[in-house]
Amino acid sequence: MSPEYPFDDADTARAVVDDSGTLVDWNAGAERLLGWSAAEVVGGPARDLLVDRDVLAPAGPRWDGTVALRHREGREVAVWLLAHHRPSRDDSAARWLLFTPLDGRAPHSPDDPLAGAVLTQSPCAVAVYDERLRLRRVNDAMAQTIGLPEERVRGLRLSEIGGKPESEELEAHMLRVLTSGRPLDVQTYMRTGGEDNAHAWLARMAPLTDGEGRVRGVCLAAHDFTDNYLARERLQLVNEASVRIGSTLDVTRTAQELADVFVPALADLVRVDLLDLQEHGGEPPLRLTAPIALRRAAHNSVNPGTPEAILKPGQVEEYPAGSPQADSLLAGRTIVASISSGALDQWLSWHKARADRVKEYGIHSTMSVPIQARGLTLGVAVLARFRRPDPFSPDDVLLAEEITARAAVCIDNARRFSRERETALALQRSLLPRSLPRTAAVDAASRYLPAARAGVGGDWFDVIPLSGMRVAMVVGDVVGHGIQASATMGRLRTAVRTLADIDLAPDELLTHLDDLVVRLSAEAGNDGSPGEVGATCLYAVYDPVSRRCTLARAGHPPPVVVVPGGAPQRVELPAGPPLGLGGLPFESAELELREGSVLSFYTDGLIESRERDVDASHELLCESLATYSDSLDETCDRVLHALLPPGGAQDDVALLLARTRGLPASQVATWHIPADPALVAPIRKQVVAQLDAWGLLEAAFTAELVVSELVTNAIRYGAHPIRLRLIHDATTLICEVSDTSHTAPHLRRAKTWDEGGRGLLLVAQLTQRWGSRHTGEGKTIWAEIGLLDD
């Protein structure tokens, strides 16, 4: 008898044989079975004990069978052996362990106390039902589970004992076992009559047969696997949270997704409150002090409409020390509190409305979980229970912290994205024109919409007044999104305005703009990464006098034009390479437009969609423009409504509509100037007469001086032929003098005793603005004189 096993070892015959066939151990039970003492057989071959010495050694790790062994008295003994092969280890060689029982072979006595205890005292809950599915027997564990003694429920069916829908479902499964004769396993989650809380049960049902194999009843064994069930539910909830939370980069939506995951899986009521970052300069503070201002971001409840909540989403409230929210945030950890413990008495005494809600709905437990990410505290999630009777457990705390930690990263990502998007949007709005200028050439309306998800991009548009009543219209798109794209857009828009001021032709302007983008790409690559700056652009100049429009594009979608009484059609333009490739040429095209024609300029975000191809989008655009009204703003809205999805565009969108005006010939006067300075005086008289015919005598004095100086300079320093042109509208009179010389005029300050050099200085002082532009034949010097608007 070994000290580890305090019972008689002789009840089992045991021997040990090594792989060479030598007996290495022989116990008292083996001596009792065969009569040989250990001293007589240990160290000898085990084969000597076999009656048939040719028996083969067993194969495999285990073997059992009956063999004939020699007793010490010489008789043959048939013995059933169970053999286990134990491989070699560091401290022992490989060997076979042989066993056979010596006692317990006789049939059980009816009076054997263990025979009856097999059913009644088994820790597994077991019930036996007859062929009518009436209860015949239950053991003690099953009686405790159902909460009723056997003598009270014997003869009842399972549905009658349980009285629940789950009981009826189990009975239906038992009927299947009874009729099919095949066992069945069923899982259910329910509260039995003997339990305070619901448990997860595995019901194993097996048919009971008589000696002839006929099914005479069903045995039901119930196994409580609640721990495994809850662990699986928690794992499933964590997996569900990783899928459902963070579907968008919207803080409020992400907070609502967190609340939706918690209810009803973990709590009956959830409130998600985030720090009011406006008080902290837009960033979460490193340290918090009470009271703490929190903004309700989301909430959810098992009751529709969340009637338990005091605050509505968006409202802000200050939480003092002693409140679950403030205590959890100040401690930086989860705090679980119950009403019965009195932990919330102080907080509820301060806030009577909440105390009334707690009493009304029977809230008994709360759990406050800080929302923390990247070392910053963003807010707190408060979970409460009132429909579920059980309080929050330590496992519930771990689960809530795991899910909240995942949500915190998503909320922080959304917060950072929103902040960057708002910054980029503010930058974008500051760089785009707040209003379009009123010109005599076109009426214009515009729209800009940032992308719904990708954020602000580099789309821009502009309307730029030029000399001679002309106007430039531009629309462009910088590759990428965010602040960098907006900043690049601002630089390009400024460059376009600067180049437009020197009256470059559209193809020349795009060539200079292309050089700028190439330089920006080189600057972007100075940090070791390749430059990725790219853009597209469309530039057009319209002259209301000639009613001609000159356009050029750099990889940008062509405009759509609608002439009065005609159908919308795309303008055929040479495509041109995108900006930033460098060294490739751009080509211009010229259109003659009737007055009232509408030009539609746009970026690719308007026509590119996952739901349709570009051609289909162009058709929708043309259909929307075909029914345009006198209001360009209404037409813009109709175009956006027709082409963009309800959730917003996938890319940012810029749209510019311009309706052309024509300047009547009666508002333009032209003179060809002879090369004789003595004839300047008659020209001045003709100008005054023309202004009198136009009813603009109030501007005659200034116009006469300006014309005199510009014509005199052209005769002295220019080349023939020389032309004078006057153009006017309701607010502006323009004087233009053109010649074939390409020499640009320069404004200089004359010295006191100089006889000349003051002409252009005088023009600059008398007019609103002046300048020069190069033409194909030479140059034009122009000056604008403001008129009083009646």
mmCIF file of N, CA and C in Angstrom, residues 359-469:
data_model
loop_
_atom_site.group_PDB
_atom_site.id
_atom_site.type_symbol
_atom_site.label_atom_id
_atom_site.label_comp_id
_atom_site.label_asym_id
_atom_site.label_seq_id
_atom_site.Cartn_x
_atom_site.Cartn_y
_atom_site.Cartn_z
ATOM 1 N N LYS A 359 -36.192 55.803 -9.905
ATOM 2 C CA LYS A 359 -37.278 55.160 -9.161
ATOM 3 C C LYS A 359 -38.376 54.687 -10.098
ATOM 4 N N GLU A 360 -38.691 55.488 -11.118
ATOM 5 C CA GLU A 360 -39.780 55.146 -12.040
ATOM 6 C C GLU A 360 -39.479 53.881 -12.821
ATOM 7 N N TYR A 361 -38.243 53.747 -13.305
ATOM 8 C CA TYR A 361 -37.910 52.607 -14.168
ATOM 9 C C TYR A 361 -37.211 51.477 -13.419
ATOM 10 N N GLY A 362 -36.919 51.679 -12.137
ATOM 11 C CA GLY A 362 -36.326 50.612 -11.356
ATOM 12 C C GLY A 362 -34.873 50.342 -11.669
ATOM 13 N N ILE A 363 -34.125 51.374 -12.023
ATOM 14 C CA ILE A 363 -32.694 51.196 -12.302
ATOM 15 C C ILE A 363 -31.994 50.798 -11.006
ATOM 16 N N HIS A 364 -31.236 49.701 -11.065
ATOM 17 C CA HIS A 364 -30.614 49.205 -9.834
ATOM 18 C C HIS A 364 -29.093 49.138 -9.917
ATOM 19 N N SER A 365 -28.507 49.163 -11.105
ATOM 20 C CA SER A 365 -27.048 49.067 -11.234
ATOM 21 C C SER A 365 -26.579 49.964 -12.365
ATOM 22 N N THR A 366 -25.412 50.590 -12.178
ATOM 23 C CA THR A 366 -24.796 51.401 -13.226
ATOM 24 C C THR A 366 -23.327 51.034 -13.350
ATOM 25 N N MET A 367 -22.794 51.247 -14.538
ATOM 26 C CA MET A 367 -21.366 51.027 -14.794
ATOM 27 C C MET A 367 -20.871 52.170 -15.670
ATOM 28 N N SER A 368 -19.880 52.911 -15.199
ATOM 29 C CA SER A 368 -19.324 54.052 -15.920
ATOM 30 C C SER A 368 -17.953 53.665 -16.463
ATOM 31 N N VAL A 369 -17.815 53.701 -17.801
ATOM 32 C CA VAL A 369 -16.583 53.273 -18.459
ATOM 33 C C VAL A 369 -15.961 54.472 -19.175
ATOM 34 N N PRO A 370 -14.750 54.898 -18.793
ATOM 35 C CA PRO A 370 -14.115 56.023 -19.499
ATOM 36 C C PRO A 370 -13.811 55.649 -20.951
ATOM 37 N N ILE A 371 -13.996 56.615 -21.839
ATOM 38 C CA ILE A 371 -13.646 56.443 -23.255
ATOM 39 C C ILE A 371 -12.281 57.085 -23.445
ATOM 40 N N GLN A 372 -11.260 56.252 -23.605
ATOM 41 C CA GLN A 372 -9.887 56.739 -23.667
ATOM 42 C C GLN A 372 -9.196 56.164 -24.903
ATOM 43 N N ALA A 373 -8.404 57.010 -25.551
ATOM 44 C CA ALA A 373 -7.648 56.586 -26.725
ATOM 45 C C ALA A 373 -6.380 57.414 -26.829
ATOM 46 N N ARG A 374 -5.282 56.744 -27.105
ATOM 47 C CA ARG A 374 -3.981 57.400 -27.297
ATOM 48 C C ARG A 374 -3.612 58.283 -26.110
ATOM 49 N N GLY A 375 -3.940 57.817 -24.903
ATOM 50 C CA GLY A 375 -3.592 58.547 -23.694
ATOM 51 C C GLY A 375 -4.480 59.732 -23.396
ATOM 52 N N LEU A 376 -5.530 59.949 -24.181
ATOM 53 C CA LEU A 376 -6.430 61.075 -23.965
ATOM 54 C C LEU A 376 -7.806 60.567 -23.568
ATOM 55 N N THR A 377 -8.461 61.317 -22.694
ATOM 56 C CA THR A 377 -9.820 60.985 -22.275
ATOM 57 C C THR A 377 -10.800 61.756 -23.137
ATOM 58 N N LEU A 378 -11.706 61.022 -23.787
ATOM 59 C CA LEU A 378 -12.653 61.625 -24.718
ATOM 60 C C LEU A 378 -14.048 61.759 -24.127
ATOM 61 N N GLY A 379 -14.385 60.919 -23.155
ATOM 62 C CA GLY A 379 -15.726 60.955 -22.585
ATOM 63 C C GLY A 379 -15.971 59.734 -21.746
ATOM 64 N N VAL A 380 -17.237 59.386 -21.564
ATOM 65 C CA VAL A 380 -17.602 58.273 -20.702
ATOM 66 C C VAL A 380 -18.882 57.636 -21.237
ATOM 67 N N ALA A 381 -18.949 56.311 -21.099
ATOM 68 C CA ALA A 381 -20.163 55.564 -21.419
ATOM 69 C C ALA A 381 -20.741 55.035 -20.115
ATOM 70 N N VAL A 382 -22.006 55.349 -19.852
ATOM 71 C CA VAL A 382 -22.674 54.932 -18.623
ATOM 72 C C VAL A 382 -23.735 53.898 -18.985
ATOM 73 N N LEU A 383 -23.577 52.678 -18.446
ATOM 74 C CA LEU A 383 -24.498 51.583 -18.694
ATOM 75 C C LEU A 383 -25.357 51.380 -17.456
ATOM 76 N N ALA A 384 -26.625 51.066 -17.659
ATOM 77 C CA ALA A 384 -27.536 50.856 -16.537
ATOM 78 C C ALA A 384 -28.428 49.659 -16.820
ATOM 79 N N ARG A 385 -28.881 49.030 -15.730
ATOM 80 C CA ARG A 385 -29.779 47.887 -15.841
ATOM 81 C C ARG A 385 -31.022 48.133 -14.987
ATOM 82 N N PHE A 386 -32.166 47.784 -15.562
ATOM 83 C CA PHE A 386 -33.407 47.813 -14.794
ATOM 84 C C PHE A 386 -34.318 46.661 -15.177
ATOM 85 N N ARG A 387 -34.252 46.212 -16.425
ATOM 86 C CA ARG A 387 -35.054 45.057 -16.824
ATOM 87 C C ARG A 387 -34.345 43.768 -16.459
ATOM 88 N N ARG A 388 -33.066 43.719 -16.623
ATOM 89 C CA ARG A 388 -32.280 42.546 -16.197
ATOM 90 C C ARG A 388 -32.062 42.632 -14.696
ATOM 91 N N PRO A 389 -32.382 41.578 -13.965
ATOM 92 C CA PRO A 389 -32.290 41.673 -12.499
ATOM 93 C C PRO A 389 -30.878 41.558 -11.957
ATOM 94 N N ASP A 390 -29.957 40.925 -12.705
ATOM 95 C CA ASP A 390 -28.618 40.695 -12.180
ATOM 96 C C ASP A 390 -27.767 41.953 -12.298
ATOM 97 N N PRO A 391 -26.916 42.237 -11.299
ATOM 98 C CA PRO A 391 -26.015 43.394 -11.362
ATOM 99 C C PRO A 391 -24.864 43.120 -12.332
ATOM 100 N N PHE A 392 -24.082 44.140 -12.599
ATOM 101 C CA PHE A 392 -22.921 43.980 -13.479
ATOM 102 C C PHE A 392 -21.858 43.152 -12.771
ATOM 103 N N SER A 393 -21.316 42.171 -13.491
ATOM 104 C CA SER A 393 -20.302 41.278 -12.936
ATOM 105 C C SER A 393 -18.920 41.728 -13.405
ATOM 106 N N PRO A 394 -17.854 41.166 -12.791
ATOM 107 C CA PRO A 394 -16.503 41.489 -13.276
ATOM 108 C C PRO A 394 -16.309 41.144 -14.751
ATOM 109 N N ASP A 395 -16.928 40.056 -15.216
ATOM 110 C CA ASP A 395 -16.844 39.720 -16.645
ATOM 111 C C ASP A 395 -17.527 40.787 -17.497
ATOM 112 N N ASP A 396 -18.638 41.337 -17.002
ATOM 113 C CA ASP A 396 -19.310 42.416 -17.723
ATOM 114 C C ASP A 396 -18.419 43.650 -17.825
ATOM 115 N N VAL A 397 -17.680 43.925 -16.764
ATOM 116 C CA VAL A 397 -16.772 45.073 -16.767
ATOM 117 C C VAL A 397 -15.687 44.891 -17.821
ATOM 118 N N LEU A 398 -15.079 43.694 -17.856
ATOM 119 C CA LEU A 398 -14.028 43.437 -18.853
ATOM 120 C C LEU A 398 -14.576 43.562 -20.265
ATOM 121 N N LEU A 399 -15.773 43.040 -20.480
ATOM 122 C CA LEU A 399 -16.375 43.114 -21.803
ATOM 123 C C LEU A 399 -16.669 44.566 -22.193
ATOM 124 N N ALA A 400 -17.239 45.329 -21.273
ATOM 125 C CA ALA A 400 -17.547 46.730 -21.565
ATOM 126 C C ALA A 400 -16.277 47.527 -21.853
ATOM 127 N N GLU A 401 -15.221 47.264 -21.105
ATOM 128 C CA GLU A 401 -13.964 47.976 -21.330
ATOM 129 C C GLU A 401 -13.357 47.606 -22.679
ATOM 130 N N GLU A 402 -13.459 46.337 -23.062
ATOM 131 C CA GLU A 402 -12.911 45.909 -24.353
ATOM 132 C C GLU A 402 -13.640 46.601 -25.507
ATOM 133 N N ILE A 403 -14.960 46.599 -25.451
ATOM 134 C CA ILE A 403 -15.738 47.206 -26.529
ATOM 135 C C ILE A 403 -15.546 48.721 -26.538
ATOM 136 N N THR A 404 -15.527 49.344 -25.362
ATOM 137 C CA THR A 404 -15.350 50.787 -25.293
ATOM 138 C C THR A 404 -13.975 51.200 -25.804
ATOM 139 N N ALA A 405 -12.961 50.398 -25.512
ATOM 140 C CA ALA A 405 -11.614 50.721 -25.999
ATOM 141 C C ALA A 405 -11.572 50.706 -27.524
ATOM 142 N N ARG A 406 -12.268 49.730 -28.132
ATOM 143 C CA ARG A 406 -12.324 49.691 -29.599
ATOM 144 C C ARG A 406 -13.069 50.917 -30.130
ATOM 145 N N ALA A 407 -14.185 51.243 -29.473
ATOM 146 C CA ALA A 407 -14.961 52.396 -29.923
ATOM 147 C C ALA A 407 -14.192 53.689 -29.718
ATOM 148 N N ALA A 408 -13.389 53.770 -28.659
ATOM 149 C CA ALA A 408 -12.646 55.008 -28.376
ATOM 150 C C ALA A 408 -11.688 55.340 -29.512
ATOM 151 N N VAL A 409 -11.033 54.326 -30.060
ATOM 152 C CA VAL A 409 -10.126 54.567 -31.183
ATOM 153 C C VAL A 409 -10.906 55.102 -32.380
ATOM 154 N N CYS A 410 -12.074 54.514 -32.631
ATOM 155 C CA CYS A 410 -12.908 54.976 -33.753
ATOM 156 C C CYS A 410 -13.404 56.399 -33.517
ATOM 157 N N ILE A 411 -13.804 56.698 -32.272
ATOM 158 C CA ILE A 411 -14.273 58.057 -31.963
ATOM 159 C C ILE A 411 -13.135 59.050 -32.115
ATOM 160 N N ASP A 412 -11.941 58.683 -31.675
ATOM 161 C CA ASP A 412 -10.813 59.596 -31.800
ATOM 162 C C ASP A 412 -10.453 59.805 -33.264
ATOM 163 N N ASN A 413 -10.486 58.734 -34.052
ATOM 164 C CA ASN A 413 -10.225 58.886 -35.486
ATOM 165 C C ASN A 413 -11.259 59.817 -36.129
ATOM 166 N N ALA A 414 -12.520 59.611 -35.755
ATOM 167 C CA ALA A 414 -13.571 60.461 -36.307
ATOM 168 C C ALA A 414 -13.397 61.903 -35.854
ATOM 169 N N ARG A 415 -13.014 62.088 -34.557
ATOM 170 C CA ARG A 415 -12.802 63.443 -34.051
ATOM 171 C C ARG A 415 -11.674 64.133 -34.797
ATOM 172 N N ARG A 416 -10.579 63.444 -34.995
ATOM 173 C CA ARG A 416 -9.436 64.036 -35.685
ATOM 174 C C ARG A 416 -9.754 64.313 -37.146
ATOM 175 N N PHE A 417 -10.499 63.378 -37.769
ATOM 176 C CA PHE A 417 -10.899 63.609 -39.151
ATOM 177 C C PHE A 417 -11.817 64.821 -39.258
ATOM 178 N N SER A 418 -12.782 64.907 -38.334
ATOM 179 C CA SER A 418 -13.724 66.031 -38.367
ATOM 180 C C SER A 418 -12.987 67.351 -38.168
ATOM 181 N N ARG A 419 -12.028 67.347 -37.255
ATOM 182 C CA ARG A 419 -11.281 68.583 -37.000
ATOM 183 C C ARG A 419 -10.477 68.979 -38.233
ATOM 184 N N GLU A 420 -9.814 68.014 -38.842
ATOM 185 C CA GLU A 420 -9.042 68.329 -40.043
ATOM 186 C C GLU A 420 -9.966 68.750 -41.183
ATOM 187 N N ARG A 421 -11.120 68.073 -41.272
ATOM 188 C CA ARG A 421 -12.063 68.424 -42.330
ATOM 189 C C ARG A 421 -12.604 69.838 -42.138
ATOM 190 N N GLU A 422 -12.928 70.189 -40.894
ATOM 191 C CA GLU A 422 -13.420 71.543 -40.628
ATOM 192 C C GLU A 422 -12.346 72.584 -40.921
ATOM 193 N N THR A 423 -11.094 72.253 -40.565
ATOM 194 C CA THR A 423 -10.004 73.178 -40.863
ATOM 195 C C THR A 423 -9.826 73.345 -42.358
ATOM 196 N N ALA A 424 -9.841 72.203 -43.073
ATOM 197 C CA ALA A 424 -9.683 72.265 -44.522
ATOM 198 C C ALA A 424 -10.856 72.986 -45.173
ATOM 199 N N LEU A 425 -12.062 72.766 -44.632
ATOM 200 C CA LEU A 425 -13.236 73.429 -45.192
ATOM 201 C C LEU A 425 -13.170 74.940 -44.965
ATOM 202 N N ALA A 426 -12.716 75.325 -43.764
ATOM 203 C CA ALA A 426 -12.564 76.757 -43.500
ATOM 204 C C ALA A 426 -11.516 77.369 -44.423
ATOM 205 N N LEU A 427 -10.412 76.636 -44.623
ATOM 206 C CA LEU A 427 -9.393 77.119 -45.544
ATOM 207 C C LEU A 427 -9.944 77.201 -46.963
ATOM 208 N N GLN A 428 -10.686 76.157 -47.350
ATOM 209 C CA GLN A 428 -11.269 76.138 -48.694
ATOM 210 C C GLN A 428 -12.210 77.318 -48.906
ATOM 211 N N ARG A 429 -13.070 77.563 -47.927
ATOM 212 C CA ARG A 429 -14.027 78.662 -48.062
ATOM 213 C C ARG A 429 -13.324 80.017 -48.101
ATOM 214 N N SER A 430 -12.233 80.121 -47.353
ATOM 215 C CA SER A 430 -11.506 81.388 -47.371
ATOM 216 C C SER A 430 -10.797 81.615 -48.690
ATOM 217 N N LEU A 431 -10.462 80.536 -49.398
ATOM 218 C CA LEU A 431 -9.752 80.656 -50.664
ATOM 219 C C LEU A 431 -10.695 80.793 -51.854
ATOM 220 N N LEU A 432 -11.901 80.241 -51.733
ATOM 221 C CA LEU A 432 -12.872 80.363 -52.817
ATOM 222 C C LEU A 432 -13.548 81.733 -52.751
ATOM 223 N N PRO A 433 -14.031 82.224 -53.886
ATOM 224 C CA PRO A 433 -14.720 83.522 -53.853
ATOM 225 C C PRO A 433 -16.009 83.435 -53.051
ATOM 226 N N ARG A 434 -16.196 84.383 -52.140
ATOM 227 C CA ARG A 434 -17.409 84.388 -51.333
ATOM 228 C C ARG A 434 -18.632 84.784 -52.165
ATOM 229 N N SER A 435 -18.408 85.616 -53.148
ATOM 230 C CA SER A 435 -19.469 85.978 -54.075
ATOM 231 C C SER A 435 -18.831 86.245 -55.432
ATOM 232 N N LEU A 436 -19.582 86.030 -56.474
ATOM 233 C CA LEU A 436 -19.061 86.243 -57.815
ATOM 234 C C LEU A 436 -19.246 87.699 -58.209
ATOM 235 N N PRO A 437 -18.264 88.283 -58.885
ATOM 236 C CA PRO A 437 -18.374 89.699 -59.267
ATOM 237 C C PRO A 437 -19.458 89.916 -60.328
ATOM 238 N N ARG A 438 -20.098 91.060 -60.265
ATOM 239 C CA ARG A 438 -21.080 91.437 -61.290
ATOM 240 C C ARG A 438 -20.322 92.054 -62.457
ATOM 241 N N THR A 439 -20.508 91.517 -63.642
ATOM 242 C CA THR A 439 -19.812 92.008 -64.831
ATOM 243 C C THR A 439 -20.824 92.278 -65.927
ATOM 244 N N ALA A 440 -20.374 93.075 -66.904
ATOM 245 C CA ALA A 440 -21.220 93.349 -68.058
ATOM 246 C C ALA A 440 -21.218 92.192 -69.042
ATOM 247 N N ALA A 441 -20.323 91.225 -68.841
ATOM 248 C CA ALA A 441 -20.174 90.143 -69.807
ATOM 249 C C ALA A 441 -21.070 88.952 -69.505
ATOM 250 N N VAL A 442 -21.193 88.565 -68.227
ATOM 251 C CA VAL A 442 -21.944 87.352 -67.886
ATOM 252 C C VAL A 442 -22.694 87.551 -66.573
ATOM 253 N N ASP A 443 -23.780 86.774 -66.439
ATOM 254 C CA ASP A 443 -24.396 86.531 -65.136
ATOM 255 C C ASP A 443 -23.925 85.153 -64.697
ATOM 256 N N ALA A 444 -23.524 85.011 -63.447
ATOM 257 C CA ALA A 444 -22.920 83.743 -63.017
ATOM 258 C C ALA A 444 -23.503 83.286 -61.691
ATOM 259 N N ALA A 445 -23.515 81.960 -61.500
ATOM 260 C CA ALA A 445 -23.900 81.329 -60.233
ATOM 261 C C ALA A 445 -23.003 80.112 -60.040
ATOM 262 N N SER A 446 -22.770 79.759 -58.794
ATOM 263 C CA SER A 446 -21.824 78.671 -58.515
ATOM 264 C C SER A 446 -22.269 77.871 -57.310
ATOM 265 N N ARG A 447 -21.709 76.667 -57.213
ATOM 266 C CA ARG A 447 -21.888 75.799 -56.052
ATOM 267 C C ARG A 447 -20.584 75.047 -55.797
ATOM 268 N N TYR A 448 -20.295 74.862 -54.493
ATOM 269 C CA TYR A 448 -19.188 73.975 -54.089
ATOM 270 C C TYR A 448 -19.685 73.057 -52.997
ATOM 271 N N LEU A 449 -19.466 71.743 -53.154
ATOM 272 C CA LEU A 449 -19.860 70.750 -52.158
ATOM 273 C C LEU A 449 -18.659 69.863 -51.844
ATOM 274 N N PRO A 450 -18.234 69.800 -50.566
ATOM 275 C CA PRO A 450 -17.153 68.863 -50.214
ATOM 276 C C PRO A 450 -17.647 67.424 -50.296
ATOM 277 N N ALA A 451 -16.706 66.499 -50.448
ATOM 278 C CA ALA A 451 -17.060 65.081 -50.518
ATOM 279 C C ALA A 451 -17.671 64.637 -49.203
ATOM 280 N N ALA A 452 -18.638 63.715 -49.295
ATOM 281 C CA ALA A 452 -19.354 63.269 -48.103
ATOM 282 C C ALA A 452 -18.431 62.561 -47.138
ATOM 283 N N ARG A 453 -17.478 61.779 -47.638
ATOM 284 C CA ARG A 453 -16.611 60.992 -46.754
ATOM 285 C C ARG A 453 -15.148 61.384 -46.895
ATOM 286 N N ALA A 454 -14.700 61.608 -48.128
ATOM 287 C CA ALA A 454 -13.276 61.878 -48.319
ATOM 288 C C ALA A 454 -12.873 63.235 -47.782
ATOM 289 N N GLY A 455 -13.851 64.139 -47.626
ATOM 290 C CA GLY A 455 -13.529 65.438 -47.065
ATOM 291 C C GLY A 455 -13.268 66.470 -48.144
ATOM 292 N N VAL A 456 -12.815 67.641 -47.685
ATOM 293 C CA VAL A 456 -12.587 68.762 -48.583
ATOM 294 C C VAL A 456 -11.447 68.436 -49.524
ATOM 295 N N GLY A 457 -11.600 68.843 -50.786
ATOM 296 C CA GLY A 457 -10.561 68.595 -51.771
ATOM 297 C C GLY A 457 -10.004 69.881 -52.333
ATOM 298 N N GLY A 458 -9.522 69.805 -53.584
ATOM 299 C CA GLY A 458 -8.875 70.949 -54.205
ATOM 300 C C GLY A 458 -9.643 71.520 -55.369
ATOM 301 N N ASP A 459 -10.967 71.334 -55.413
ATOM 302 C CA ASP A 459 -11.759 71.913 -56.488
ATOM 303 C C ASP A 459 -11.914 73.419 -56.277
ATOM 304 N N TRP A 460 -11.860 74.178 -57.371
ATOM 305 C CA TRP A 460 -12.076 75.619 -57.250
ATOM 306 C C TRP A 460 -12.684 76.165 -58.539
ATOM 307 N N PHE A 461 -13.198 77.378 -58.429
ATOM 308 C CA PHE A 461 -13.771 78.090 -59.568
ATOM 309 C C PHE A 461 -13.541 79.567 -59.338
ATOM 310 N N ASP A 462 -13.664 80.347 -60.402
ATOM 311 C CA ASP A 462 -13.478 81.791 -60.245
ATOM 312 C C ASP A 462 -14.031 82.499 -61.474
ATOM 313 N N VAL A 463 -14.452 83.719 -61.259
ATOM 314 C CA VAL A 463 -14.851 84.624 -62.330
ATOM 315 C C VAL A 463 -13.998 85.875 -62.172
ATOM 316 N N ILE A 464 -13.206 86.238 -63.228
ATOM 317 C CA ILE A 464 -12.208 87.305 -63.120
ATOM 318 C C ILE A 464 -12.509 88.375 -64.167
ATOM 319 N N PRO A 465 -12.883 89.581 -63.742
ATOM 320 C CA PRO A 465 -13.084 90.660 -64.721
ATOM 321 C C PRO A 465 -11.768 91.013 -65.408
ATOM 322 N N LEU A 466 -11.813 91.193 -66.725
ATOM 323 C CA LEU A 466 -10.658 91.583 -67.513
ATOM 324 C C LEU A 466 -10.926 92.936 -68.165
ATOM 325 N N SER A 467 -9.915 93.450 -68.791
ATOM 326 C CA SER A 467 -10.069 94.741 -69.472
ATOM 327 C C SER A 467 -10.985 94.596 -70.675
ATOM 328 N N GLY A 468 -11.518 95.716 -71.119
ATOM 329 C CA GLY A 468 -12.369 95.726 -72.296
ATOM 330 C C GLY A 468 -13.696 95.039 -72.085
ATOM 331 N N MET A 469 -14.216 95.064 -70.860
ATOM 332 C CA MET A 469 -15.489 94.441 -70.505
ATOM 333 C C MET A 469 -15.443 92.913 -70.587
#
